Coordinates of C-alpha atoms in Angstrom, one line a residue:
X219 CA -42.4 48.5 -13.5
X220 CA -40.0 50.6 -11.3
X221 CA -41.9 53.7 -11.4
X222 CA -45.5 51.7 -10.2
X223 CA -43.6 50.3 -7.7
X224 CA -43.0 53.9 -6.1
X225 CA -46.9 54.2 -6.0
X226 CA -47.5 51.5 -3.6
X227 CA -44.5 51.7 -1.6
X228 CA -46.2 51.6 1.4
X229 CA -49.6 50.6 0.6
X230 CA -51.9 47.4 1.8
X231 CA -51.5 44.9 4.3
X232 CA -49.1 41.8 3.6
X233 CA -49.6 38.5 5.5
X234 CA -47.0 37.8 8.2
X235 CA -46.0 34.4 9.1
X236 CA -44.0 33.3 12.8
X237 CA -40.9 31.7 12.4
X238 CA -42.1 28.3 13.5
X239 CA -44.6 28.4 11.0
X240 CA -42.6 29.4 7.6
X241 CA -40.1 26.4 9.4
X242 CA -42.9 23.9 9.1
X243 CA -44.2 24.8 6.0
X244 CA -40.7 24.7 4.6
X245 CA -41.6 28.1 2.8
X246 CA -38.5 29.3 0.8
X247 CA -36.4 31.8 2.7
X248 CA -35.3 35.6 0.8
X249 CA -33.1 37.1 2.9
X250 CA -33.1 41.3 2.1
X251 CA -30.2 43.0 4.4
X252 CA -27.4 43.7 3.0
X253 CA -24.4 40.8 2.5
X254 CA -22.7 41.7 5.8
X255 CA -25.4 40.5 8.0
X256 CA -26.3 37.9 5.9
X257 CA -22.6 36.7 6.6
X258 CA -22.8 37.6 9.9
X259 CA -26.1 35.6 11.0
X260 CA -28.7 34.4 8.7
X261 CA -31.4 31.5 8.2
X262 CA -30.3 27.9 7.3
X263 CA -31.2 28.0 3.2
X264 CA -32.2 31.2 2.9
X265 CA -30.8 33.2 -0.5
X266 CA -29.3 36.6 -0.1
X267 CA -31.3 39.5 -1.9
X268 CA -29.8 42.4 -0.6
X269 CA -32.5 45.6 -1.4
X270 CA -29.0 47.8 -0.6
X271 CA -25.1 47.6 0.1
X272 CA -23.7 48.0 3.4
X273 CA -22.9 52.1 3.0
X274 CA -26.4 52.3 1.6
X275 CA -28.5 51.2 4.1
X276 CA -26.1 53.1 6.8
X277 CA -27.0 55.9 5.0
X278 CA -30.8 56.0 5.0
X279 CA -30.3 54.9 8.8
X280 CA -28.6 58.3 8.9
X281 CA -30.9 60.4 7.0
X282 CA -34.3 58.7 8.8
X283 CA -32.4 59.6 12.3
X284 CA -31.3 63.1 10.9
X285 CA -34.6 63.9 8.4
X286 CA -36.9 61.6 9.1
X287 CA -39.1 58.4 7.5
X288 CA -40.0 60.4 4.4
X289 CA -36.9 61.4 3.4
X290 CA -35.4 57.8 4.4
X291 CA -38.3 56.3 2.6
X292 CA -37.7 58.6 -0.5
X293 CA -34.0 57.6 -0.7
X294 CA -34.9 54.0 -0.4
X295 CA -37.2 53.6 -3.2
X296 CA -34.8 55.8 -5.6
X297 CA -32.2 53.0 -4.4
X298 CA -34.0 49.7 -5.2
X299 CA -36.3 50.8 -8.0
X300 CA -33.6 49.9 -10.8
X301 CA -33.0 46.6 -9.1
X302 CA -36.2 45.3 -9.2
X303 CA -35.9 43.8 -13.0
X304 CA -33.0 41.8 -11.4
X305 CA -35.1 40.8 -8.7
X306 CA -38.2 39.4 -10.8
X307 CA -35.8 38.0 -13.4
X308 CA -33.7 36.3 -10.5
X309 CA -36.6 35.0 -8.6
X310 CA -39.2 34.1 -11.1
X311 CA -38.2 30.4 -11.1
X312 CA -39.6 30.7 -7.8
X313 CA -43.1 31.9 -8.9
X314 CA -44.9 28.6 -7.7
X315 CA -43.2 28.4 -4.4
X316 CA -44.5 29.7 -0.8
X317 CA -41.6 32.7 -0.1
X318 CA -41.0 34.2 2.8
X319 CA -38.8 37.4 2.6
X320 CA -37.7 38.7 6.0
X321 CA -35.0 41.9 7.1
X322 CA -33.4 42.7 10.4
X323 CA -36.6 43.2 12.3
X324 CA -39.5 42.7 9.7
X325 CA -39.4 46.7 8.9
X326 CA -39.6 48.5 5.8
X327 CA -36.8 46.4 3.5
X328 CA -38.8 43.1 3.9
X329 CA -42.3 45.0 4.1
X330 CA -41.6 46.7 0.5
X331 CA -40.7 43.7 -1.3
X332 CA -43.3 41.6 0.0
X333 CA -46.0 44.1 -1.2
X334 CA -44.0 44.0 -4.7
X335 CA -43.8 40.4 -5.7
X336 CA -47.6 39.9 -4.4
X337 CA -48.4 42.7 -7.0
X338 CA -47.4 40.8 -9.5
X339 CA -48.4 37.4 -8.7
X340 CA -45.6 35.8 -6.5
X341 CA -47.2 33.3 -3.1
X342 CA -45.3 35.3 -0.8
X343 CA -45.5 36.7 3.0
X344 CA -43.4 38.5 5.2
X345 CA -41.5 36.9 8.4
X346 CA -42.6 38.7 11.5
X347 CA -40.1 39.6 13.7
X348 CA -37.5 39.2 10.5
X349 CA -34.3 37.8 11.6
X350 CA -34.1 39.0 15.2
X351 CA -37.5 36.6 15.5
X352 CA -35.8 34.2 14.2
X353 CA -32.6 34.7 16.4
X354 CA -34.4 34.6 19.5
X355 CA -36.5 31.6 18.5
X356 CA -33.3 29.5 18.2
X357 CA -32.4 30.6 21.4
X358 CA -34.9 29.7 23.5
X359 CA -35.5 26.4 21.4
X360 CA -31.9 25.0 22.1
X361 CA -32.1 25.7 25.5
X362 CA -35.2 22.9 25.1
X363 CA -33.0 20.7 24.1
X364 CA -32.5 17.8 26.3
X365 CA -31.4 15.1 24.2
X366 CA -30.3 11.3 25.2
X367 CA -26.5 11.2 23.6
X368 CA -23.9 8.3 23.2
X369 CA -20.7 10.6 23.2
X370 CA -17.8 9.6 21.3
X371 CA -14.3 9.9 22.9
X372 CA -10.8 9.4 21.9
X373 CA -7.3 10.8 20.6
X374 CA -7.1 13.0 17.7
X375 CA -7.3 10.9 14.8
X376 CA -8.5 8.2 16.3
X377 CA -11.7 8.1 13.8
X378 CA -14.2 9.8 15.8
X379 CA -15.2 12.0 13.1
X380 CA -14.9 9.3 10.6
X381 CA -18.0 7.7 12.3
X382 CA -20.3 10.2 12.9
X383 CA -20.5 11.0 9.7
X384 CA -21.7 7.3 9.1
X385 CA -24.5 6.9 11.6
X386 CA -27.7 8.4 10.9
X387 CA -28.7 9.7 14.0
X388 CA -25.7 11.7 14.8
X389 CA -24.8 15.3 15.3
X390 CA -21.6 16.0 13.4
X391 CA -20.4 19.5 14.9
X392 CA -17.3 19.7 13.6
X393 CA -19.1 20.0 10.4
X394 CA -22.2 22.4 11.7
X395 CA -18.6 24.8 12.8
X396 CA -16.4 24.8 10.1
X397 CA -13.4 23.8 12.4
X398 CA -12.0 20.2 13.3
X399 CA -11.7 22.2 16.9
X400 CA -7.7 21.2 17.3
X401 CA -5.3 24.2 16.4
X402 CA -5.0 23.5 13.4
X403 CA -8.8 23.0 13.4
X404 CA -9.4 25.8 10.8
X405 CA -7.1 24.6 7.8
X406 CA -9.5 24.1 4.4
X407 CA -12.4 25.3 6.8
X408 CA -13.9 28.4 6.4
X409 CA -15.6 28.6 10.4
X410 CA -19.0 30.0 10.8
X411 CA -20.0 32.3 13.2
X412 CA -22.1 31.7 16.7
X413 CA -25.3 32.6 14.9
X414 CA -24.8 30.6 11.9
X415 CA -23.5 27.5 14.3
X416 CA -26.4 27.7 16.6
X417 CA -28.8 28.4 13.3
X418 CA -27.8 25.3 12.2
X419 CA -27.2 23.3 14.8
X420 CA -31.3 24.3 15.7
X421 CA -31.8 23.0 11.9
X422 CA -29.7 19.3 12.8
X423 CA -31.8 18.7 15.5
X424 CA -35.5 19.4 14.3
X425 CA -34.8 16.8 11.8
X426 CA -33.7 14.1 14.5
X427 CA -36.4 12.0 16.5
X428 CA -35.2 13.9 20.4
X429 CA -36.9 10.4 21.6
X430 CA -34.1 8.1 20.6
X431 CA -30.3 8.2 21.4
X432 CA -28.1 10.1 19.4
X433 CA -24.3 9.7 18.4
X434 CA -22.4 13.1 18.8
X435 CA -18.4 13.7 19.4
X436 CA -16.8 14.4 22.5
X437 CA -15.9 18.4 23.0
X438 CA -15.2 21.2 25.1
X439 CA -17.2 24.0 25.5
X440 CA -15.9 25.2 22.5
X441 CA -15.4 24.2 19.0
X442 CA -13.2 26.6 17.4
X443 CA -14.4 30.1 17.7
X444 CA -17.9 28.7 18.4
X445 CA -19.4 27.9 21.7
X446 CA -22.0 25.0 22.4
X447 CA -25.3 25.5 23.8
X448 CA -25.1 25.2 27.7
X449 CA -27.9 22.6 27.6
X450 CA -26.2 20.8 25.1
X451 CA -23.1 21.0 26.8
X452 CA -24.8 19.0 29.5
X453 CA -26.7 16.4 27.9
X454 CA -22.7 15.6 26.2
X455 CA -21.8 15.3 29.9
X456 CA -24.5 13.1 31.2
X457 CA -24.6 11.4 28.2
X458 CA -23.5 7.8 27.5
X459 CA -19.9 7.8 26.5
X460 CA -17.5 5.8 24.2
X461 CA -13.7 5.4 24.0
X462 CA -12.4 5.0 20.7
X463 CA -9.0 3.9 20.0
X464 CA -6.9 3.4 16.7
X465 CA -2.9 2.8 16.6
X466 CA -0.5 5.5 16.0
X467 CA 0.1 5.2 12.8
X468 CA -3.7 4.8 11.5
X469 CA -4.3 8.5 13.3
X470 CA -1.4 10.0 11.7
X471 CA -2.5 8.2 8.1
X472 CA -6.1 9.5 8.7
X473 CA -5.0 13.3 9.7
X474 CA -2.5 13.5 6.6
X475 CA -5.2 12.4 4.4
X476 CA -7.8 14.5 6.1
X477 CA -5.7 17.7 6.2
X478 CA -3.7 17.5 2.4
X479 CA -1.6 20.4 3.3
X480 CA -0.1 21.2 0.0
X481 CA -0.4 25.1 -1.6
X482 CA 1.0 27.7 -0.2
X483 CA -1.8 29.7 1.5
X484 CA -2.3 26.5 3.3
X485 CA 1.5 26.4 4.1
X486 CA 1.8 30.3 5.7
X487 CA -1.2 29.3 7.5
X488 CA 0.9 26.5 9.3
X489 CA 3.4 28.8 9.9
X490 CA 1.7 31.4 11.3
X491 CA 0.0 28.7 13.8
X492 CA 3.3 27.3 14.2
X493 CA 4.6 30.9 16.4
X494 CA 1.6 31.1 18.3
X495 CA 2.4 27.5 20.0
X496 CA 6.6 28.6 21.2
X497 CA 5.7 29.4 24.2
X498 CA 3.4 26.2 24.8
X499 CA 5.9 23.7 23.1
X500 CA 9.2 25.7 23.5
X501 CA 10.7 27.2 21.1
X502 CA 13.1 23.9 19.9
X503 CA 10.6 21.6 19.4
X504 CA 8.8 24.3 17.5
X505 CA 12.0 25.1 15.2
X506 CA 12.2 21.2 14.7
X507 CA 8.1 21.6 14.0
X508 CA 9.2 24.2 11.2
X509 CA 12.2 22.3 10.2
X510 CA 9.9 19.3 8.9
X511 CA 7.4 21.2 7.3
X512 CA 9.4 23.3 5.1
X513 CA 11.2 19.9 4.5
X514 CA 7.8 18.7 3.6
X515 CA 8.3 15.6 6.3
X516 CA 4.5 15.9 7.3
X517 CA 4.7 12.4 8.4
X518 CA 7.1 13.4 11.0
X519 CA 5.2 16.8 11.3
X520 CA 2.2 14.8 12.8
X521 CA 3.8 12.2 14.7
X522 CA 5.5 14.7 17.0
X523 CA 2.0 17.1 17.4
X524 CA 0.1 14.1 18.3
X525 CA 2.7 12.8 21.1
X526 CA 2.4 16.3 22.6
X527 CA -1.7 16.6 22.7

């Protein structure tokens, strides 16, 4: 299998699809750069596939600038060819489904393995443009975005969340970021990246009739490390808004029970947010701050954050 593969490496045309069109057709997304820009930026539901590791494909970047193609190409194929028995084994539940394998820019990575799985029966096409086509196509569709938005406000803890996450047409991104966008914001989360949030967020809003209002939370510019679309940003700001309000005691209830600070990972993590805010607080309230949470007194903990923001 390996050794015909090296025969048509780089023979015969392969279909190509746009990125609008493999979105439509819902075609099933393989994703062939390595794990480090799949992490970095990749395609809402696409499955990683790398063809080689990070210090692999720097390498043949090296050698094609240094040698040239042949030699690039050479080492490429004497990479993946004992890999592809993984490959077919890994993807052959996938044999009846449309597939759409894309790589950085739809170059030789993406190219080689679509001419492979078509050899051997796979529905498959490549992505034209690969993920720098699809990057760019996010861009310039969420700056289309003009939505009409009811725009919840209120106090931390005051439920806001809570209720996006119980209306149907509602844009929850807190959840799309991977951060609740306070301080602490990150606790339990893992945040996404920019591409991944405005990947995404593109994804949330093709499924959502544009036409009718929508229910969305209240933010800055920013949630987390993440920034929201300028034209997004606006629509929040023109958009109807909505005050919500809860007693002081049901929005420290809900953030102890949303947060469940409790191992110790989760605990240094605290801590280490804890210094960063002396010089915003002062260092005594943050002492007493530290004082209750290695006393475990989260209660308390909470009650004094929430009087200060």
């Amino acid at each position: 299998m390996a050794g015909h593969f090296l025969n048509f490496f780089l023979e015969g045309s392969i279909p190509q699809v746009t990125v609008g069109e493999t979105l439509d057709d819902g075609d099933f997304l393989i994703d062939v750069r390595t794990a480090d820009e799949f992490s970095a930026g990749s395609i809402p539901g696409a499955l990683n596939y790398p063809l080689f590791d990070r210090t692999e494909h720097s390498f043949i970047g090296t050698l094609y600038r240094q040698e040239g193609a042949d030699s690039a190409m050479e080492c490429g194929k004497n990479l993946i060819s004992p890999r592809l028995e993984r490959f077919i084994k890994d993807l052959n539940p996938l044999r009846s489904r449309q597939l759409t394998i894309y790589c950085a820019r739809g170059g030789m990575r993406s190219s080689a393995l679509t001419r492979f799985f078509r050899r051997i029966g796979f529905q498959v096409r490549q992505l034209k443009g690969g993920y720098k086509a699809y990057r760019n196509y996010v861009l310039e569709q969420l700056q289309r975005i003009h939505a009409h938005l009811i725009v919840l406000h209120g106090q931390t803890g005051v439920g806001k969340t809570l209720l996006i996450q119980r209306l149907p047409l509602s844009i929850d991104l807190e959840d799309l970021a991977q951060h609740r966008s306070s301080v602490f914001g990150a606790i339990n989360r893992e945040p996404r990246t920019q591409k991944n949030f405005e990947g995404l967020l593109h994804e949330a809003f093709r499924k959502l009739p544009l036409d009718q209002y929508l229910f969305i939370e209240g933010e800055s510019r920013k949630v987390g490390p993440v920034h929201i679309p300028e034209t997004l940003a606006c629509s929040m700001k023109t958009g109807m808004k909505v005050l919500l309000k809860a007693t002081l005691d049901t929005r420290v209830h809900r953030i102890l029970s949303e947060y469940s600070v409790k191992d110790p990972e989760t605990l240094s993590k605290v801590d280490a947010i804890l210094k960063t805010l002396k010089q915003q607080l002062g260092k005594k309230l943050v002492n007493h701050l530290s004082y209750c949470r290695w006393q475990g007194e989260f209660k308390e903990f909470t009650t004094i954050l929430l009087g200060e923001y």
